[in-house]
């Protein structure tokens, strides 16, 4: 998928708003005001608010400042310190105008303040404005993590996702597999057909890989020039090798002519697969190094093929 298709595919969805207040009557007023335009969730205290933010990932929190135990400022600071919740727009609801408090709120990362008693027209307008800004910055953030040429995830996205998958593998003690892919004789392809054809080839190959690796929690990213990388959580070496073989088979079946390839008359790809049950004391890059080694061997043994290995750890050392 290319960037312009991606943008037009981002359908406008109903915003999710979490209303947090220790007084039920205040929640009711805001709920009545916003329920027709948004999906509304409610929380009565700070701890509940934080839990719900993690669970439902709202676009916005309307956050009362004065609450017992955990006040609104504490909740906001907590949300902004957690990468999982830091992008939620926070609007504080305060009892009265207080310059010092507002400065503190903005410094904590809030986007706006609404004062009680609630003015329905102003409140609706402020919520709408901030949700629009939020959806624009969400879109920019997601575009910044896409590869501009091929439309798959870029290397930055890969570097964000790998540690998350790694930790998940540590927690669940489940195997994590990566597939490193490299188009065979791609330099010769560019020399033969020119860079425009080279770019078109990269797009077709990327799209095919993306179509083949299709579980929602898998990731396909462009790793460099003509290299792609896949992260397959909860996947053992047999499963990973199977997927890699499907990719290799699907690329040659695209039948992209490559008359200077020494393997085939069509474009082919080689794959290195590595699998590990992650532990916290092993750096993630070991898994990439292992896949790179397998890829090198796949190239050496004739290309257009898959080689894979399980990464075995003994006394915190890879053997
Ligand atoms: Mg209150």
Tab-separated table of C-alpha atoms and ligand atoms in Angstrom:
chain	number	residue	atom	x	y	z
A	1	UNK	CA	0.000	0.000	0.000
A	2	UNK	CA	1.386	3.393	-0.935
A	3	UNK	CA	1.214	6.518	1.186
A	4	UNK	CA	-1.657	8.200	-0.690
A	5	UNK	CA	-3.707	4.995	-0.597
A	6	UNK	CA	-2.843	4.690	3.066
A	7	UNK	CA	-4.110	8.168	3.857
A	8	UNK	CA	-7.374	7.656	2.017
A	9	UNK	CA	-7.850	4.297	3.757
A	10	UNK	CA	-7.796	5.935	7.192
A	11	UNK	CA	-11.560	6.089	7.643
A	12	UNK	CA	-12.917	8.678	10.053
A	13	UNK	CA	-13.930	6.799	13.189
A	14	UNK	CA	-15.970	7.953	16.136
A	15	UNK	CA	-13.572	9.342	18.731
A	16	UNK	CA	-13.276	7.595	22.091
A	17	UNK	CA	-13.456	9.857	25.127
A	18	UNK	CA	-12.864	8.900	28.734
A	19	UNK	CA	-14.522	11.182	31.306
A	20	UNK	CA	-12.874	11.127	34.719
A	21	UNK	CA	-14.497	12.802	37.713
A	22	UNK	CA	-15.127	11.828	41.321
A	23	UNK	CA	-18.567	13.523	41.178
A	24	UNK	CA	-21.140	11.497	39.263
A	25	UNK	CA	-23.165	14.607	38.459
A	26	UNK	CA	-20.234	16.107	36.524
A	27	UNK	CA	-19.762	12.900	34.552
A	28	UNK	CA	-23.475	12.941	33.694
A	29	UNK	CA	-23.349	16.495	32.352
A	30	UNK	CA	-20.397	15.752	30.037
A	31	UNK	CA	-21.837	12.395	29.031
A	32	UNK	CA	-25.125	13.966	27.981
A	33	UNK	CA	-23.320	16.644	26.054
A	34	UNK	CA	-21.005	14.333	24.084
A	35	UNK	CA	-22.728	10.951	23.852
A	36	UNK	CA	-24.239	11.499	20.412
A	37	UNK	CA	-20.942	12.339	18.756
A	38	UNK	CA	-18.429	10.098	20.526
A	39	UNK	CA	-17.979	6.768	22.279
A	40	UNK	CA	-17.954	7.708	25.947
A	41	UNK	CA	-16.254	5.836	28.789
A	42	UNK	CA	-16.271	6.857	32.439
A	43	UNK	CA	-14.007	6.546	35.459
A	44	UNK	CA	-14.546	7.724	39.041
A	45	UNK	CA	-10.937	7.938	40.252
A	46	UNK	CA	-7.370	8.304	39.045
A	47	UNK	CA	-6.333	4.657	39.268
A	48	UNK	CA	-9.386	3.521	37.371
A	49	UNK	CA	-8.671	6.199	34.761
A	50	UNK	CA	-5.121	4.950	34.168
A	51	UNK	CA	-6.295	1.328	33.918
A	52	UNK	CA	-8.981	2.245	31.430
A	53	UNK	CA	-6.579	4.287	29.309
A	54	UNK	CA	-4.370	1.217	28.946
A	55	UNK	CA	-7.329	-1.003	28.147
A	56	UNK	CA	-9.385	1.110	25.735
A	57	UNK	CA	-6.753	3.558	24.436
A	58	UNK	CA	-9.100	6.577	24.210
A	59	UNK	CA	-8.351	9.516	21.929
A	60	UNK	CA	-9.058	11.958	24.729
A	61	UNK	CA	-9.409	12.135	28.488
A	62	UNK	CA	-11.537	14.821	30.110
A	63	UNK	CA	-9.834	14.906	33.451
A	64	UNK	CA	-11.074	16.454	36.671
A	65	UNK	CA	-8.232	18.033	38.624
A	66	UNK	CA	-9.629	17.780	42.135
A	67	UNK	CA	-9.985	14.122	43.028
A	68	UNK	CA	-9.032	12.239	46.210
A	69	UNK	CA	-5.909	9.984	46.340
A	70	UNK	CA	-4.674	10.464	42.764
A	71	UNK	CA	-5.532	13.943	41.468
A	72	UNK	CA	-5.798	14.957	37.815
A	73	UNK	CA	-2.198	16.205	37.631
A	74	UNK	CA	-0.880	12.864	38.900
A	75	UNK	CA	-2.994	10.994	36.369
A	76	UNK	CA	-1.802	13.231	33.517
A	77	UNK	CA	1.852	12.817	34.535
A	78	UNK	CA	1.378	9.068	34.614
A	79	UNK	CA	-0.225	8.954	31.155
A	80	UNK	CA	2.464	11.153	29.612
A	81	UNK	CA	5.264	8.996	31.079
A	82	UNK	CA	3.970	5.775	29.551
A	83	UNK	CA	4.650	5.310	25.814
A	84	UNK	CA	1.419	3.316	25.559
A	85	UNK	CA	-0.708	6.256	26.730
A	86	UNK	CA	1.395	9.352	26.020
A	87	UNK	CA	-0.434	10.295	22.824
A	88	UNK	CA	-3.872	10.510	24.451
A	89	UNK	CA	-5.081	14.137	24.429
A	90	UNK	CA	-5.754	15.363	27.969
A	91	UNK	CA	-8.167	18.214	28.673
A	92	UNK	CA	-8.372	19.258	32.310
A	93	UNK	CA	-11.701	20.133	33.877
A	94	UNK	CA	-11.148	22.636	36.650
A	95	UNK	CA	-13.421	24.234	39.220
A	96	UNK	CA	-12.295	27.757	38.443
A	97	UNK	CA	-9.643	29.677	36.552
A	98	UNK	CA	-6.265	29.511	38.300
A	99	UNK	CA	-3.277	30.663	36.265
A	100	UNK	CA	-0.701	28.744	38.254
A	101	UNK	CA	-2.643	25.489	37.928
A	102	UNK	CA	-3.125	25.960	34.195
A	103	UNK	CA	0.582	26.527	33.642
A	104	UNK	CA	1.265	23.356	35.593
A	105	UNK	CA	-1.309	21.452	33.542
A	106	UNK	CA	0.106	22.569	30.196
A	107	UNK	CA	3.620	21.738	31.369
A	108	UNK	CA	2.420	18.235	32.167
A	109	UNK	CA	1.259	17.855	28.567
A	110	UNK	CA	-2.435	18.800	28.686
A	111	UNK	CA	-3.829	20.309	25.474
A	112	UNK	CA	-6.622	22.460	26.959
A	113	UNK	CA	-8.647	23.487	30.012
A	114	UNK	CA	-12.394	23.607	30.491
A	115	UNK	CA	-13.896	25.427	33.453
A	116	UNK	CA	-16.926	24.561	35.504
A	117	UNK	CA	-19.758	25.276	35.233
A	118	UNK	CA	-19.601	23.553	31.853
A	119	UNK	CA	-20.602	25.765	28.917
A	120	UNK	CA	-22.075	23.258	26.426
A	121	UNK	CA	-21.239	25.102	23.204
A	122	UNK	CA	-17.667	25.997	24.159
A	123	UNK	CA	-16.989	22.543	25.561
A	124	UNK	CA	-18.236	20.784	22.434
A	125	UNK	CA	-16.116	23.079	20.244
A	126	UNK	CA	-12.974	22.548	22.319
A	127	UNK	CA	-13.386	18.773	22.343
A	128	UNK	CA	-13.965	18.702	18.586
A	129	UNK	CA	-10.928	20.886	17.859
A	130	UNK	CA	-8.596	18.852	20.004
A	131	UNK	CA	-9.829	15.552	18.560
A	132	UNK	CA	-9.203	16.859	15.060
A	133	UNK	CA	-5.640	17.861	15.991
A	134	UNK	CA	-5.146	14.476	17.632
A	135	UNK	CA	-6.237	12.560	14.517
A	136	UNK	CA	-3.930	14.677	12.361
A	137	UNK	CA	-0.929	13.990	14.547
A	138	UNK	CA	-1.839	10.272	14.725
A	139	UNK	CA	-1.775	10.218	10.931
A	140	UNK	CA	1.591	12.001	10.781
A	141	UNK	CA	3.046	9.612	13.334
A	142	UNK	CA	1.933	6.577	11.343
A	143	UNK	CA	3.235	7.998	8.054
A	144	UNK	CA	6.599	8.703	9.679
A	145	UNK	CA	6.891	4.974	10.320
A	146	UNK	CA	6.193	3.896	6.745
A	147	UNK	CA	8.753	3.412	4.008
A	148	UNK	CA	7.965	6.068	1.399
A	149	UNK	CA	8.848	3.941	-1.597
A	150	UNK	CA	7.254	0.602	-0.792
A	151	UNK	CA	4.535	1.477	1.732
A	152	UNK	CA	5.587	-1.226	4.216
A	153	UNK	CA	6.917	-0.284	7.669
A	154	UNK	CA	10.306	1.422	7.742
A	155	UNK	CA	13.369	0.573	9.759
A	156	UNK	CA	12.390	2.940	12.570
A	157	UNK	CA	9.109	1.101	13.001
A	158	UNK	CA	11.003	-2.193	13.026
A	159	UNK	CA	13.274	-0.844	15.759
A	160	UNK	CA	10.222	0.130	17.800
A	161	UNK	CA	8.426	-3.178	17.374
A	162	UNK	CA	11.298	-5.629	17.930
A	163	UNK	CA	11.834	-4.731	21.642
A	164	UNK	CA	8.078	-5.003	22.263
A	165	UNK	CA	7.916	-8.460	20.624
A	166	UNK	CA	11.053	-9.455	22.498
A	167	UNK	CA	9.599	-8.532	25.893
A	168	UNK	CA	6.374	-10.276	25.022
A	169	UNK	CA	8.387	-13.420	24.157
A	170	UNK	CA	10.240	-13.127	27.499
A	171	UNK	CA	6.996	-12.860	29.440
A	172	UNK	CA	5.184	-15.637	27.645
A	173	UNK	CA	8.296	-17.788	27.066
A	174	UNK	CA	7.224	-18.192	23.455
A	175	UNK	CA	9.544	-18.401	20.436
A	176	UNK	CA	10.146	-15.272	18.381
A	177	UNK	CA	11.201	-15.602	14.747
A	178	UNK	CA	12.605	-13.089	12.297
A	179	UNK	CA	13.070	-13.496	8.563
A	180	UNK	CA	15.705	-11.411	6.789
A	181	UNK	CA	15.209	-11.194	3.030
A	182	UNK	CA	17.416	-9.884	0.251
A	183	UNK	CA	16.547	-9.662	-3.442
A	184	UNK	CA	19.063	-11.662	-5.475
A	185	UNK	CA	21.345	-9.757	-7.879
A	186	UNK	CA	19.407	-6.547	-7.354
A	187	UNK	CA	22.367	-4.350	-8.291
A	188	UNK	CA	22.490	-6.122	-11.634
A	189	UNK	CA	18.740	-5.585	-11.998
A	190	UNK	CA	19.200	-1.824	-11.540
A	191	UNK	CA	22.164	-1.802	-13.923
A	192	UNK	CA	20.135	-3.673	-16.536
A	193	UNK	CA	16.730	-2.012	-16.291
A	194	UNK	CA	17.414	1.334	-14.576
A	195	UNK	CA	16.396	2.719	-11.186
A	196	UNK	CA	12.766	3.435	-12.051
A	197	UNK	CA	12.237	-0.234	-12.847
A	198	UNK	CA	14.269	-1.038	-9.732
A	199	UNK	CA	11.859	0.988	-7.589
A	200	UNK	CA	8.872	-0.676	-9.209
A	201	UNK	CA	10.422	-4.064	-8.488
A	202	UNK	CA	10.967	-3.131	-4.829
A	203	UNK	CA	7.302	-2.121	-4.543
A	204	UNK	CA	6.016	-5.354	-6.046
A	205	UNK	CA	8.300	-7.473	-3.883
A	206	UNK	CA	7.370	-5.548	-0.716
A	207	UNK	CA	3.669	-5.909	-1.466
A	208	UNK	CA	4.048	-9.642	-2.063
A	209	UNK	CA	5.896	-10.116	1.219
A	210	UNK	CA	3.221	-8.100	3.023
A	211	UNK	CA	0.476	-10.242	1.449
A	212	UNK	CA	2.240	-13.432	2.516
A	213	UNK	CA	2.951	-12.389	6.102
A	214	UNK	CA	-0.568	-11.595	7.093
A	215	UNK	CA	-1.260	-12.226	10.773
A	216	UNK	CA	-2.200	-8.915	12.410
A	217	UNK	CA	0.647	-8.995	14.941
A	218	UNK	CA	3.384	-9.811	12.388
A	219	UNK	CA	5.472	-6.990	10.972
A	220	UNK	CA	7.044	-6.559	7.537
A	221	UNK	CA	9.575	-3.734	7.241
A	222	UNK	CA	12.052	-2.473	4.695
A	223	UNK	CA	15.389	-3.005	6.389
A	224	UNK	CA	17.654	-1.303	3.873
A	225	UNK	CA	18.073	-0.971	0.068
A	226	UNK	CA	16.765	-4.309	-1.211
A	227	UNK	CA	16.496	-5.959	2.206
A	228	UNK	CA	13.268	-6.669	4.063
A	229	UNK	CA	12.709	-8.051	7.537
A	230	UNK	CA	9.734	-9.772	9.152
A	231	UNK	CA	8.970	-10.170	12.849
A	232	UNK	CA	6.834	-13.201	13.653
A	233	UNK	CA	5.903	-13.410	17.349
A	234	UNK	CA	4.839	-16.759	18.832
A	235	UNK	CA	6.370	-18.556	15.868
A	236	UNK	CA	8.858	-21.426	16.021
A	237	UNK	CA	11.575	-22.216	13.488
A	238	UNK	CA	9.367	-24.663	11.554
A	239	UNK	CA	6.604	-22.071	11.206
A	240	UNK	CA	9.064	-19.294	10.340
A	241	UNK	CA	10.825	-21.414	7.724
A	242	UNK	CA	7.456	-22.309	6.194
A	243	UNK	CA	6.513	-18.628	5.878
A	244	UNK	CA	9.944	-17.757	4.462
A	245	UNK	CA	9.607	-20.514	1.839
A	246	UNK	CA	6.191	-19.143	0.885
A	247	UNK	CA	7.768	-15.711	0.383
A	248	UNK	CA	10.626	-17.115	-1.721
A	249	UNK	CA	8.140	-19.079	-3.886
A	250	UNK	CA	5.791	-16.113	-4.249
A	251	UNK	CA	8.538	-13.745	-5.423
A	252	UNK	CA	9.703	-15.945	-8.304
A	253	UNK	CA	6.039	-16.488	-9.226
A	254	UNK	CA	5.690	-12.715	-9.728
A	255	UNK	CA	7.691	-13.374	-12.917
A	256	UNK	CA	9.511	-10.044	-12.893
A	257	UNK	CA	12.011	-10.450	-15.735
A	258	UNK	CA	15.687	-10.361	-14.684
A	259	UNK	CA	17.860	-11.350	-17.615
A	260	UNK	CA	21.178	-10.725	-15.824
A	261	UNK	CA	20.342	-12.835	-12.756
A	262	UNK	CA	22.551	-15.880	-12.409
A	263	UNK	CA	19.788	-17.878	-10.680
A	264	UNK	CA	16.708	-17.543	-12.851
A	265	UNK	CA	15.255	-15.475	-15.659
A	266	UNK	CA	12.996	-13.871	-13.032
A	267	UNK	CA	13.637	-11.853	-9.871
A	268	UNK	CA	14.252	-14.117	-6.864
A	269	UNK	CA	14.830	-13.544	-3.170
A	270	UNK	CA	16.890	-15.292	-0.479
A	271	UNK	CA	15.833	-15.673	3.148
A	272	UNK	CA	17.598	-16.212	6.473
A	273	UNK	CA	15.420	-17.296	9.387
A	274	UNK	CA	16.322	-17.241	13.072
A	275	UNK	CA	14.272	-18.193	16.081
A	276	UNK	CA	14.818	-17.665	19.788
A	277	UNK	CA	12.894	-17.950	23.015
A	278	UNK	CA	13.931	-14.481	24.190
A	279	UNK	CA	15.477	-13.742	27.568
A	280	UNK	CA	16.149	-10.360	29.114
A	281	UNK	CA	19.941	-10.815	29.272
A	282	UNK	CA	20.414	-11.396	25.535
A	283	UNK	CA	20.450	-8.306	23.283
A	284	UNK	CA	17.873	-8.318	20.491
A	285	UNK	CA	20.496	-7.712	17.834
A	286	UNK	CA	21.754	-11.290	18.302
A	287	UNK	CA	18.604	-12.512	16.605
A	288	UNK	CA	19.248	-10.221	13.624
A	289	UNK	CA	22.888	-11.321	13.447
A	290	UNK	CA	21.773	-14.958	13.434
A	291	UNK	CA	19.294	-14.304	10.597
A	292	UNK	CA	21.973	-12.401	8.700
A	293	UNK	CA	24.284	-15.385	8.964
A	294	UNK	CA	21.570	-17.694	7.608
A	295	UNK	CA	20.889	-15.255	4.781
A	296	UNK	CA	24.579	-15.241	3.913
A	297	UNK	CA	24.564	-19.055	3.793
A	298	UNK	CA	21.412	-19.057	1.639
A	299	UNK	CA	23.197	-16.763	-0.820
A	300	UNK	CA	26.307	-18.911	-0.764
A	301	UNK	CA	24.325	-22.084	-1.431
A	302	UNK	CA	22.776	-20.743	-4.617
A	303	UNK	CA	20.194	-18.060	-3.629
A	304	UNK	CA	16.410	-18.272	-4.205
A	305	UNK	CA	16.206	-20.356	-1.022
A	306	UNK	CA	15.618	-20.362	2.729
A	307	UNK	CA	18.040	-21.275	5.483
A	308	UNK	CA	17.159	-21.103	9.137
A	309	UNK	CA	18.536	-21.804	12.573
A	310	UNK	CA	17.383	-21.849	16.149
A	311	UNK	CA	19.444	-19.550	18.360
A	312	UNK	CA	20.530	-21.622	21.330
A	313	UNK	CA	21.593	-19.953	24.564
A	314	UNK	CA	23.723	-21.638	27.176
A	315	UNK	CA	24.760	-19.763	30.336
A	316	UNK	CA	23.646	-16.452	28.761
A	317	UNK	CA	25.867	-17.039	25.735
A	318	UNK	CA	24.710	-17.898	22.247
A	319	UNK	CA	26.225	-21.176	21.100
B	1	LIG	MG1	-13.543	16.576	41.672
